[in-house]
Amino acid sequence: MRTNLNALAVVRNLGILAHVDAGKTTVTERILYATGTTHRRGEVHDGTTVTDFDPQERDRGITIFAAAVSCAWDGHRINLIDTPGHVDFADEVERSLRVLDGAVAVFDAVAGVEPQSESVWRQADRHGVPRIAFVNKLDRAGADLDTAVTSIRERLHPAPLVVQLPIGAEDGFRGVVDLVRMRALVWADGADTAVEGPVPEELRAEAARRRRLLEEAVAELHAGALEEFCLVGALSSETLAAALRELTRSGEGVVVLCGSAYRNRGIEPLLDAVVSYLPSPLDVPAVQGTFDGTEQERTADPAAPFAALAFKVNATPTGRLTYVRVYSGTIGKGDAVWDAGARRTERIGRILRVQADRHTHVDRAVAGDIVAVVGLKSARAGSTLCAPGAPIVLEPPGVAEPVVSVAVEARSSTDADKLASALARLAEEDPSLVVRTDPETGQTVLSGMGELHLEVAAEKLRRAHGVEVNVGRPRVSYRETVGRGVSGLVFRHVKQDGGAGQFAHVVLDVEPLEAGFEFRSAVVGGRVPQEYVRAVEAGCRDALAEGPLGGHPVTGLRVTLTDGATHVKDSSETAFRTAGRLGLREALRACAMVLLEPVVEVTVTVPEDAVGGVLGDLAARRGRVSGSATRGGAAVVTATVPLAELFGYATRLRSRTQGRGTFTARPTGYAPAPTVTPVR
């Protein structure tokens, strides 16, 4: 038993998180190279990276799908997931963070904290994932570690604990001073490993000053370190390292390292920090779950009952790969597992150790492992797999609500038969893609998280499934809300067509609410029994599916049942549910309704000489500029823009800036739409 637990202590399950183009995939490639997993350095621009193995990722030069790899460093096994940085694929990040114990957040040394790096940081906060920060691209013009750290402190609000001092600046960056051990690490041009030596004479005073600042910051946060600091006036390297480990794992502090992944500088210290500071499966709390209403937990013990969470499904033509994180117990080839969601028993065909698109067969997986299994037919992302004799349901990762839709149809009758199964497979792999049939038009509608998300899905239909499709213009998901409510609306539902009739009488008040839907009852004297009140609420929720303006979902309202009446024979829950649905529909037609459209925060980075044209274009798209700044010789403009106005913006921006402009967007909610906006 102790041997098994010792094996778990040397496992690290971590993700690489960042804004698009901050260097996540390059960091991952250099980690694989430094650990000897690969023997040549893959480059994003050459399409030779291990984790960006999908043809679309190599064509577009961005990470689209989360990819898992394993490597070894200093006697530890590191299971690493390279996550996407584009906002359209944030759901991939969400599913990955659900099963990780730690993360490395990568920041651009010039840009600092960017919009999507802020978003993924908040996602990690929600999941309680400890992080260390790596400030990348210190070799770029305008790179500044202190400025990047300031943006981390101001925008992300952790306590950044900087443990390195750069040696050289911009193109002259050649190494770092390790402030914990007070040593210098220098990488010669073309060298794969660092040369360790004393701190350069010209940096000793600055290194001593920064070491003192680090000790003071740690002492403020850690009681044990504070005690030693007060007694001795300084912290030993051992005490400092132990305190940094505890602060990282508790989330009270974030260790900050720096380097240049492209030049292979700073990767070995980063790996050392992963091993030293990020938690093993034994260091994280036991996973919580439920079954039949009772709370349960599973500890990271290979001898405990088996429990695992499926977080990714890859439906290949040759079979389904289900990626799972094993939280407790041990599973072997041929073992039976219970799918708690589907409530059926399945059998494990094979267990694979994942290396992106390559796999190695293993005989078993134990607590703390991240592996892929073959043979599961019903498991989906978010499914709990457990021992048949010890059922448990783990909390699945959240799925974001799609905001953009396109109509898809097969180009030929021969492809029409394949389209439905291909779309089903897409939705199986990516839960943030939703496929439905429009009841009014009969069109097949594919909904996703953004324009690029849907472009990638359509291209995957062509490349992976051999289905040629026509794609209509994306449509956004509008909402309707109550601008001015109504009081005392009376609705009677009476139906008599032989046999038992239906009778329900309700009086409803409808008023605006800041967000969501709220139902309450103000009925007195038992005029509407409680079971009928619940039926009225259910009927009102049914009515929220289609509003009076254009059939869009309704949100932002409070409905109060103020009075009602029943019939001794003809009243029933069905009758009152119908009355609630039809009564609220009638009430909404009497209200002053407001159409809401999704809006996004857009951050546009352009050369300073192109700012005027970009601002004019944003204004023409009904954008409201909220800020602008100059960063690294480029102008950064932040604006709130209706999502419907952003279709085709990437092409327009490139043409206005001769290909030098970029932008990112993240959803921020809904806002009232002008009356001229088409709603269907």
XYZ file of C-alpha atoms in Angstrom:
680
model
C 0.000 0.000 0.000
C 2.735 2.475 0.988
C 4.590 1.722 -2.258
C 1.470 2.536 -4.282
C 0.979 5.824 -2.451
C 4.633 6.717 -2.968
C 4.088 6.176 -6.692
C 1.218 8.696 -6.609
C 3.422 11.266 -4.864
C 5.601 11.580 -7.973
C 2.689 12.199 -10.385
C 1.807 15.691 -11.606
C -1.372 16.278 -13.627
C -1.194 19.767 -15.061
C -2.476 21.905 -17.892
C -0.891 24.691 -19.909
C -3.181 27.740 -19.932
C -2.857 31.041 -21.786
C -4.192 33.554 -24.251
C -3.878 32.601 -27.905
C -0.307 33.096 -29.218
C 1.251 33.467 -25.768
C 3.339 30.372 -26.461
C 1.488 27.487 -24.759
C 2.200 24.921 -27.451
C 5.846 25.987 -27.776
C 6.242 25.614 -24.000
C 4.723 22.129 -24.248
C 7.059 21.200 -27.107
C 10.117 22.367 -25.175
C 8.984 20.394 -22.121
C 8.731 17.250 -24.241
C 12.171 17.970 -25.710
C 13.790 18.741 -22.351
C 12.420 15.532 -20.819
C 13.699 13.415 -23.714
C 10.176 12.483 -24.835
C 10.927 13.913 -28.280
C 14.285 14.246 -30.002
C 13.609 17.324 -32.102
C 11.987 20.621 -31.255
C 8.593 20.988 -32.936
C 7.615 24.442 -34.194
C 4.097 25.849 -34.535
C 4.958 27.812 -37.683
C 6.359 24.673 -39.324
C 3.397 22.489 -38.355
C 5.716 20.003 -36.633
C 4.398 20.125 -33.060
C 3.343 17.000 -31.203
C 0.218 18.349 -29.523
C -1.136 20.369 -32.485
C -1.442 17.227 -34.588
C -4.828 17.902 -36.179
C -4.528 19.160 -39.789
C -6.666 22.213 -38.999
C -4.434 23.130 -36.050
C -1.377 22.999 -38.267
C -3.076 24.964 -41.050
C -4.354 27.684 -38.718
C -1.338 27.749 -36.371
C -3.492 27.610 -33.221
C -4.485 24.968 -30.695
C -8.087 23.841 -31.199
C -8.345 20.573 -29.291
C -6.922 19.795 -25.858
C -4.122 17.250 -26.277
C -2.676 15.044 -23.524
C 0.958 13.919 -23.320
C 3.078 12.207 -20.660
C 6.752 12.702 -19.850
C 9.217 12.121 -17.023
C 11.392 14.624 -15.129
C 13.576 14.126 -12.074
C 11.891 10.852 -11.151
C 8.375 12.270 -11.579
C 5.747 11.450 -14.188
C 4.067 14.521 -15.667
C 0.691 14.144 -17.374
C 0.288 17.363 -19.331
C -2.665 18.776 -21.256
C -2.052 21.556 -23.798
C -5.285 23.552 -23.901
C -6.638 25.972 -26.550
C -6.180 29.708 -26.065
C -8.938 30.973 -28.369
C -12.175 31.966 -26.650
C -14.257 29.865 -29.056
C -12.714 26.727 -27.549
C -13.011 27.705 -23.881
C -15.190 24.636 -23.306
C -12.164 22.428 -24.032
C -10.306 24.306 -21.295
C -13.233 23.860 -18.907
C -13.315 20.094 -19.355
C -9.551 19.845 -18.938
C -9.444 21.957 -15.768
C -12.095 19.733 -14.212
C -9.636 16.811 -14.073
C -6.303 18.586 -13.455
C -4.459 19.042 -10.161
C -2.362 22.042 -11.227
C -1.594 24.354 -14.122
C 1.090 26.513 -15.704
C -0.286 29.856 -16.850
C 1.791 31.301 -19.706
C 1.920 35.064 -20.256
C 3.459 37.140 -23.041
C 6.263 39.304 -21.599
C 5.211 42.187 -23.870
C 1.412 41.982 -23.641
C 1.141 40.757 -20.034
C -2.344 39.618 -19.048
C -4.558 39.440 -22.134
C -8.342 38.909 -22.266
C -8.356 35.149 -22.723
C -5.561 34.588 -20.206
C -7.820 36.401 -17.743
C -10.739 34.155 -18.706
C -8.817 30.891 -18.263
C -7.429 32.186 -14.965
C -11.001 32.690 -13.725
C -11.887 29.188 -14.934
C -8.999 27.793 -12.897
C -10.198 29.829 -9.888
C -13.629 28.193 -10.122
C -12.078 24.735 -10.103
C -9.579 25.581 -7.344
C -6.597 24.570 -9.493
C -3.214 25.717 -8.102
C -1.054 27.552 -10.645
C 2.437 28.767 -11.319
C 3.059 31.510 -13.878
C 5.599 31.495 -16.699
C 6.303 34.849 -18.356
C 7.328 33.841 -21.871
C 8.968 35.638 -24.803
C 11.471 37.643 -22.749
C 13.635 37.796 -25.874
C 11.119 40.009 -27.710
C 11.486 43.743 -28.180
C 9.570 45.526 -25.429
C 9.572 42.488 -23.116
C 9.560 43.421 -19.435
C 9.106 40.972 -16.560
C 8.139 43.634 -14.009
C 5.424 45.082 -16.248
C 4.004 41.617 -16.872
C 4.003 40.863 -13.129
C 2.240 44.165 -12.435
C -0.510 43.228 -14.897
C -0.849 39.830 -13.171
C -1.222 41.531 -9.799
C -3.674 44.190 -11.005
C -5.860 42.134 -13.339
C -5.797 38.680 -11.769
C -5.353 39.725 -8.110
C -3.129 36.920 -6.839
C 0.038 37.503 -4.820
C 2.762 37.060 -7.485
C 5.937 35.614 -5.956
C 8.736 36.267 -8.455
C 11.505 33.686 -7.977
C 13.730 34.652 -10.929
C 15.608 37.677 -12.229
C 16.329 37.842 -15.992
C 19.932 38.011 -17.166
C 19.988 40.248 -20.219
C 17.066 42.018 -21.875
C 15.127 41.558 -25.116
C 17.397 40.037 -27.776
C 20.204 39.818 -25.208
C 18.199 37.650 -22.804
C 20.392 34.657 -22.050
C 19.509 33.335 -18.597
C 17.965 33.803 -15.164
C 19.041 34.210 -11.558
C 17.311 31.665 -9.310
C 16.364 33.789 -6.288
C 15.537 30.765 -4.117
C 18.962 29.112 -4.420
C 20.787 32.330 -5.441
C 22.448 30.818 -8.493
C 22.652 31.820 -12.152
C 21.418 29.663 -15.046
C 22.767 30.700 -18.448
C 21.911 29.206 -21.828
C 24.488 29.602 -24.564
C 23.259 30.112 -28.145
C 22.117 26.778 -29.524
C 22.596 24.992 -26.193
C 19.888 22.654 -24.927
C 20.795 22.878 -21.238
C 21.759 25.649 -18.873
C 25.156 26.196 -17.304
C 24.875 26.786 -13.561
C 27.154 29.305 -11.896
C 27.381 32.165 -9.420
C 25.258 35.278 -9.772
C 26.998 37.754 -12.143
C 28.796 40.543 -10.299
C 26.715 43.283 -11.947
C 23.436 41.643 -10.788
C 24.357 40.706 -7.211
C 22.944 43.832 -5.597
C 19.710 43.624 -7.604
C 19.403 39.889 -6.941
C 19.869 40.466 -3.203
C 17.232 43.207 -3.239
C 14.729 40.997 -5.058
C 15.466 38.035 -2.787
C 14.657 40.290 0.163
C 11.382 41.373 -1.453
C 10.497 37.723 -2.079
C 11.226 36.786 1.548
C 9.079 39.668 2.821
C 6.191 38.754 0.525
C 6.311 35.103 1.592
C 6.569 36.004 5.294
C 3.430 38.127 5.000
C 1.467 35.135 3.711
C 2.977 32.146 5.550
C 2.953 31.812 9.351
C 5.940 29.460 9.547
C 8.035 31.670 7.303
C 7.017 34.742 9.298
C 8.240 33.122 12.512
C 11.682 32.388 11.042
C 11.845 35.816 9.404
C 11.171 37.528 12.733
C 13.727 35.389 14.590
C 16.554 35.429 12.068
C 15.729 38.393 9.842
C 15.854 36.238 6.699
C 14.595 32.949 5.280
C 16.713 29.928 4.436
C 16.368 28.451 0.958
C 14.705 25.357 2.438
C 12.119 27.363 4.373
C 11.474 29.589 1.363
C 10.935 26.621 -0.965
C 8.620 24.859 1.519
C 6.580 28.041 2.023
C 6.309 28.609 -1.734
C 5.029 25.046 -2.111
C 2.331 25.514 0.536
C 1.274 28.946 -0.751
C 0.985 27.616 -4.301
C -1.094 24.619 -3.295
C -3.401 26.716 -1.107
C -3.831 29.314 -3.865
C -2.624 32.166 -1.627
C 0.384 32.853 -3.846
C 1.523 32.285 -7.415
C 5.162 31.513 -8.148
C 6.338 33.483 -11.205
C 9.135 32.248 -13.491
C 10.343 33.610 -16.807
C 12.064 32.579 -20.022
C 11.834 32.208 -23.769
C 10.338 28.891 -24.850
C 11.164 29.491 -28.516
C 14.868 29.807 -27.655
C 14.624 26.915 -25.183
C 15.539 29.128 -22.227
C 13.850 28.681 -18.881
C 12.215 25.279 -19.437
C 14.314 23.216 -16.991
C 13.631 25.604 -14.054
C 9.947 25.539 -15.028
C 9.936 21.739 -14.808
C 11.704 21.915 -11.462
C 9.019 24.320 -10.229
C 6.246 21.991 -11.458
C 7.765 19.145 -9.452
C 8.499 21.285 -6.381
C 5.401 23.449 -6.073
C 2.400 21.906 -7.853
C 0.438 19.180 -6.035
C 0.400 15.437 -6.616
C -2.904 13.504 -6.558
C -2.210 12.854 -2.860
C -2.061 16.593 -2.102
C -5.506 17.530 -3.434
C -8.749 16.965 -1.486
C -10.667 13.723 -1.996
C -13.085 13.984 -4.921
C -16.696 14.526 -3.893
C -19.704 12.785 -5.405
C -23.243 11.624 -4.698
C -25.381 8.569 -5.185
C -29.090 8.261 -4.461
C -29.005 11.578 -2.617
C -26.139 10.722 -0.264
C -22.776 12.477 -0.421
C -19.698 10.319 -0.935
C -16.004 10.859 -1.496
C -13.135 8.929 -3.021
C -9.526 9.288 -1.906
C -6.550 8.932 -4.253
C -5.867 5.366 -3.203
C -5.241 2.526 -5.681
C -6.873 0.115 -3.207
C -10.105 2.143 -2.898
C -13.202 1.448 -5.042
C -12.678 2.540 -8.655
C -13.987 5.987 -9.665
C -13.085 8.007 -12.762
C -14.450 10.914 -14.778
C -14.573 10.939 -18.578
C -13.623 14.408 -19.824
C -13.089 13.938 -23.560
C -14.357 11.593 -26.256
C -12.651 11.121 -29.601
C -14.955 9.262 -31.989
C -12.524 7.973 -34.621
C -13.595 5.854 -37.625
C -11.911 2.845 -36.002
C -13.539 3.250 -32.589
C -14.184 5.534 -29.625
C -11.396 6.785 -27.401
C -12.659 7.932 -24.013
C -10.185 10.038 -22.021
C -10.582 9.558 -18.270
C -9.048 10.830 -15.057
C -8.851 8.054 -12.488
C -9.548 9.469 -9.021
C -9.474 6.272 -6.975
C -8.965 2.552 -7.330
C -7.389 0.527 -10.104
C -8.758 -0.561 -13.486
C -7.381 -3.225 -15.797
C -7.962 -4.433 -19.320
C -11.184 -6.464 -19.511
C -12.633 -5.108 -16.242
C -16.308 -4.184 -15.987
C -17.199 -0.599 -15.008
C -20.500 1.050 -14.192
C -21.466 4.138 -16.240
C -23.389 6.035 -13.575
C -24.993 8.449 -16.053
C -26.221 5.860 -18.541
C -26.816 3.343 -15.697
C -25.269 0.467 -17.568
C -22.271 -1.794 -17.233
C -19.504 -1.616 -19.815
C -16.244 -3.468 -20.288
C -12.805 -1.921 -20.751
C -11.284 -3.188 -24.012
C -7.874 -1.521 -23.891
C -6.089 1.086 -21.786
C -3.778 3.546 -23.532
C -1.127 5.961 -22.279
C -1.640 9.024 -24.472
C 1.026 10.883 -26.422
C -1.185 13.304 -28.388
C -2.121 11.274 -31.501
C 0.069 8.318 -30.501
C -0.734 5.769 -27.827
C 1.041 3.133 -25.782
C -0.819 0.110 -24.418
C -0.747 -0.373 -20.638
C -2.203 -3.178 -18.562
C -3.840 -1.044 -15.921
C -4.498 2.479 -14.685
C -4.470 3.562 -11.042
C -5.627 6.544 -9.026
C -4.010 9.723 -10.338
C -3.667 8.491 -13.926
C -4.969 10.253 -17.029
C -5.444 7.641 -19.754
C -7.637 6.784 -22.732
C -9.778 3.645 -22.765
C -11.292 1.747 -25.680
C -14.519 -0.218 -25.583
C -16.984 2.152 -23.906
C -20.105 2.682 -26.027
C -22.229 5.027 -23.929
C -19.753 7.195 -22.001
C -19.801 10.898 -22.835
C -17.719 13.833 -21.636
C -18.794 14.258 -18.025
C -19.757 10.607 -17.448
C -18.736 8.968 -14.182
C -17.210 5.503 -14.416
C -17.041 3.514 -11.199
C -16.890 0.054 -9.686
C -20.267 -1.729 -10.136
C -20.370 -2.515 -6.434
C -19.557 1.053 -5.278
C -21.579 3.487 -7.421
C -20.881 7.213 -7.281
C -21.714 10.189 -9.515
C -19.016 12.874 -9.806
C -19.849 16.434 -10.756
C -19.406 16.803 -14.525
C -17.663 19.819 -16.072
C -19.978 22.663 -16.980
C -21.015 23.170 -20.599
C -21.273 26.713 -21.939
C -24.410 27.811 -23.742
C -23.883 28.232 -27.527
C -24.283 31.760 -28.869
C -23.848 31.407 -32.646
C -25.737 29.186 -35.093
C -25.444 28.215 -38.749
C -27.714 26.211 -40.988
C -25.987 23.205 -42.541
C -27.152 21.002 -45.385
C -25.513 18.303 -47.452
C -24.460 19.357 -50.939
C -25.584 16.090 -52.508
C -28.165 13.437 -51.792
C -25.402 10.890 -51.231
C -23.990 13.016 -48.401
C -27.425 13.623 -46.860
C -27.502 10.173 -45.288
C -24.046 10.648 -43.765
C -24.650 14.166 -42.445
C -26.825 13.210 -39.464
C -24.372 10.601 -38.160
C -21.392 12.919 -38.746
C -23.084 15.742 -36.809
C -23.955 13.340 -33.996
C -20.307 12.310 -33.787
C -19.199 15.955 -33.695
C -21.595 16.720 -30.827
C -20.411 13.587 -29.024
C -16.805 14.796 -29.149
C -17.597 18.431 -28.324
C -20.559 18.985 -25.942
C -20.475 22.734 -26.653
C -21.704 21.972 -30.193
C -25.483 21.568 -30.303
C -27.342 20.088 -33.271
C -31.087 20.652 -33.659
C -33.756 20.859 -36.312
C -35.588 24.174 -36.647
C -39.288 23.288 -36.337
C -40.356 26.207 -38.536
C -37.874 25.916 -41.411
C -36.925 22.256 -41.158
C -33.264 23.281 -41.395
C -30.515 21.462 -39.518
C -28.963 24.071 -37.219
C -25.482 23.754 -35.718
C -24.796 26.014 -32.723
C -21.436 26.755 -31.110
C -19.323 29.208 -29.176
C -18.243 31.462 -32.018
C -17.644 31.890 -35.719
C -14.272 30.131 -35.670
C -15.729 27.269 -33.624
C -18.345 26.653 -36.330
C -15.800 27.047 -39.145
C -13.663 24.343 -37.557
C -16.685 22.067 -37.116
C -17.738 22.473 -40.754
C -14.196 21.798 -41.940
C -14.053 18.697 -39.765
C -17.227 17.433 -41.423
C -15.426 17.660 -44.757
C -11.997 16.355 -43.721
C -12.733 13.755 -41.083
C -16.159 12.534 -42.141
C -16.103 13.110 -45.892
C -19.337 15.110 -45.918
C -19.513 18.174 -48.171
C -21.878 20.740 -46.652
C -23.322 24.144 -47.469
C -23.197 26.497 -44.505
C -25.593 29.407 -44.112
C -24.751 32.745 -42.529
C -24.362 32.405 -38.753
C -27.293 33.518 -36.653
C -26.909 34.645 -33.090
C -29.078 33.508 -30.193
C -31.304 36.421 -29.250
C -33.266 36.656 -26.000
C -36.414 38.525 -25.019
C -37.048 40.234 -21.693
C -39.753 42.259 -20.011
C -39.345 46.018 -20.201
C -42.658 46.862 -18.510
C -44.811 44.249 -16.827
C -48.535 43.712 -16.280
C -50.602 43.081 -13.157
C -53.716 41.054 -12.521
C -53.853 39.184 -15.811
C -56.670 36.651 -15.555
C -56.555 33.415 -17.517
C -59.121 30.628 -17.413
C -58.438 27.279 -18.996
C -61.664 25.365 -19.564
C -61.905 22.285 -21.742
C -64.774 19.789 -21.961
C -64.809 17.178 -24.703
C -66.351 14.124 -23.067
C -65.208 12.419 -19.888
C -63.241 14.339 -17.289
C -62.790 17.981 -18.216
C -60.009 20.472 -17.525
C -60.469 23.588 -15.425
C -57.871 26.015 -14.113
C -58.163 29.677 -13.193
C -55.033 31.745 -12.542
C -54.232 35.424 -11.958
C -50.662 36.455 -12.800
C -48.441 39.474 -12.221
C -45.368 39.838 -14.446
C -42.539 42.273 -13.687
C -38.974 42.822 -14.925
C -36.073 41.084 -13.179
C -32.388 41.846 -13.608
C -31.577 38.336 -14.824
C -33.014 34.848 -14.992
C -36.527 33.765 -14.017
C -38.230 33.792 -10.649
C -41.646 32.401 -9.720
C -43.480 32.949 -6.472
C -46.956 32.462 -5.111
C -48.950 35.045 -3.173
C -52.147 32.985 -3.056
C -53.866 32.974 0.334
C -56.614 30.865 1.811
C -55.659 27.747 -0.122
C -57.487 28.905 -3.237
C -54.838 27.114 -5.314
C -53.428 23.952 -3.673
C -49.662 23.680 -3.437
C -49.386 20.891 -6.004
C -51.230 23.090 -8.507
C -48.930 26.023 -7.705
C -45.958 23.845 -8.709
C -47.812 22.925 -11.918
C -48.384 26.630 -12.709
C -44.650 27.269 -12.239
C -43.818 24.379 -14.570
C -46.213 25.781 -17.168
C -44.649 29.232 -16.883
C -41.209 27.714 -17.456
C -42.598 25.990 -20.552
C -43.730 29.369 -21.867
C -40.236 30.841 -21.544
C -39.046 28.815 -24.539
C -40.640 31.225 -27.047
C -41.271 34.924 -26.600
C -43.793 37.086 -28.470
C -41.283 39.206 -30.399
C -39.710 36.473 -32.495
C -39.956 33.152 -30.739
C -36.705 33.624 -28.782
C -36.180 32.359 -25.218
C -37.436 34.738 -22.527
C -35.358 35.783 -19.517
C -35.281 38.550 -16.917
C -38.767 38.338 -15.396
C -40.574 37.542 -12.160
C -43.995 35.893 -12.263
C -46.265 36.025 -9.217
C -49.379 33.867 -8.905
C -51.735 36.146 -6.954
C -55.040 34.287 -7.137
C -56.860 31.414 -8.739
C -59.732 28.995 -8.518
C -60.269 25.270 -8.854
C -63.093 22.904 -9.792
C -63.906 20.007 -7.497
C -63.757 17.454 -10.341
C -62.105 18.985 -13.402
C -59.009 20.627 -11.889
C -55.720 18.758 -12.213
C -51.979 19.389 -12.368
C -52.180 19.062 -16.172
C -54.886 21.720 -16.357
C -52.956 24.174 -14.185
C -49.723 23.549 -16.074
C -51.556 24.363 -19.304
C -53.047 27.468 -17.680
C -49.600 28.594 -16.522
C -48.122 28.150 -20.005
C -50.943 29.821 -21.937
C -51.533 32.472 -19.266
C -47.916 33.608 -19.247
C -47.861 33.690 -23.053
C -50.883 35.983 -22.999
C -49.286 38.105 -20.268
C -46.070 38.483 -22.272
C -48.050 39.710 -25.270
C -49.508 42.387 -23.004
C -46.081 43.388 -21.629
C -43.667 45.821 -23.227
C -41.005 43.369 -24.412
C -37.361 44.143 -25.199
C -35.183 42.187 -27.603
C -31.738 41.291 -26.250
C -28.707 40.459 -28.355
C -25.441 38.845 -27.234
C -22.527 41.256 -26.885
C -18.828 40.515 -26.625
C -15.781 42.366 -25.352
C -13.393 42.793 -28.250
C -9.699 43.538 -27.777
C -8.103 44.747 -31.011
C -4.313 45.017 -31.327
C -3.194 47.097 -34.317
C -0.294 49.301 -35.409
C -0.670 52.845 -34.120
C -1.093 54.244 -37.632
C -4.235 52.114 -38.154
C -6.111 53.106 -34.996
C -8.339 55.678 -36.697
C -9.699 53.261 -39.274
C -10.251 50.567 -36.654
C -12.170 52.944 -34.368
C -14.369 54.032 -37.257
C -15.081 50.442 -38.205
C -15.977 49.532 -34.618
C -18.369 52.500 -34.458
C -20.021 51.341 -37.683
C -20.536 47.951 -36.008
C -22.308 49.603 -33.073
C -19.262 49.114 -30.881
C -18.685 51.149 -27.715
C -15.009 51.736 -27.005
C -14.209 51.205 -23.321
C -10.446 51.692 -23.311
C -7.246 52.057 -25.278
C -3.576 51.694 -24.460
C -0.182 51.487 -26.109
C 1.676 48.257 -25.483
C 4.905 47.163 -27.074
C 4.630 49.712 -29.916
C 1.073 48.684 -30.825
C -2.301 50.162 -29.921
C -4.713 47.985 -27.958
C -8.374 49.000 -28.199
C -11.078 47.437 -26.047
C -14.725 47.739 -27.062
C -18.100 46.111 -26.492
C -19.661 45.015 -29.788
C -22.862 43.106 -30.646
C -21.936 39.586 -31.690
C -24.086 39.844 -34.822
C -21.838 42.670 -36.074
C -18.613 40.671 -35.766
C -19.178 38.160 -38.553
C -16.456 38.637 -41.118
C -14.585 41.084 -38.880
C -11.342 39.105 -38.974
C -11.102 39.492 -42.755
C -12.021 43.183 -42.583
C -9.451 43.865 -39.876
C -6.691 42.134 -41.811
C -7.468 44.178 -44.922
C -7.483 47.465 -42.965
C -4.143 46.746 -41.280
C -2.285 44.930 -44.091
C -2.514 41.730 -42.081
C -0.909 43.207 -38.954
C -4.061 43.546 -36.829
C -5.438 40.857 -34.526
C -8.422 40.678 -32.241
C -9.935 38.471 -29.578
C -13.477 38.401 -28.262
C -15.113 36.991 -25.178
C -18.858 36.899 -24.383
C -20.001 39.369 -21.746
C -23.777 38.794 -21.742
C -26.754 40.402 -23.442
C -27.821 43.982 -24.128
C -30.960 45.571 -25.637
C -30.955 45.404 -29.419
C -32.188 48.221 -31.654
C -35.620 47.695 -33.154
C -34.153 47.392 -36.664
C -32.269 44.214 -35.734
C -33.773 41.223 -37.558
C -35.062 38.681 -35.060
C -35.696 35.637 -37.260
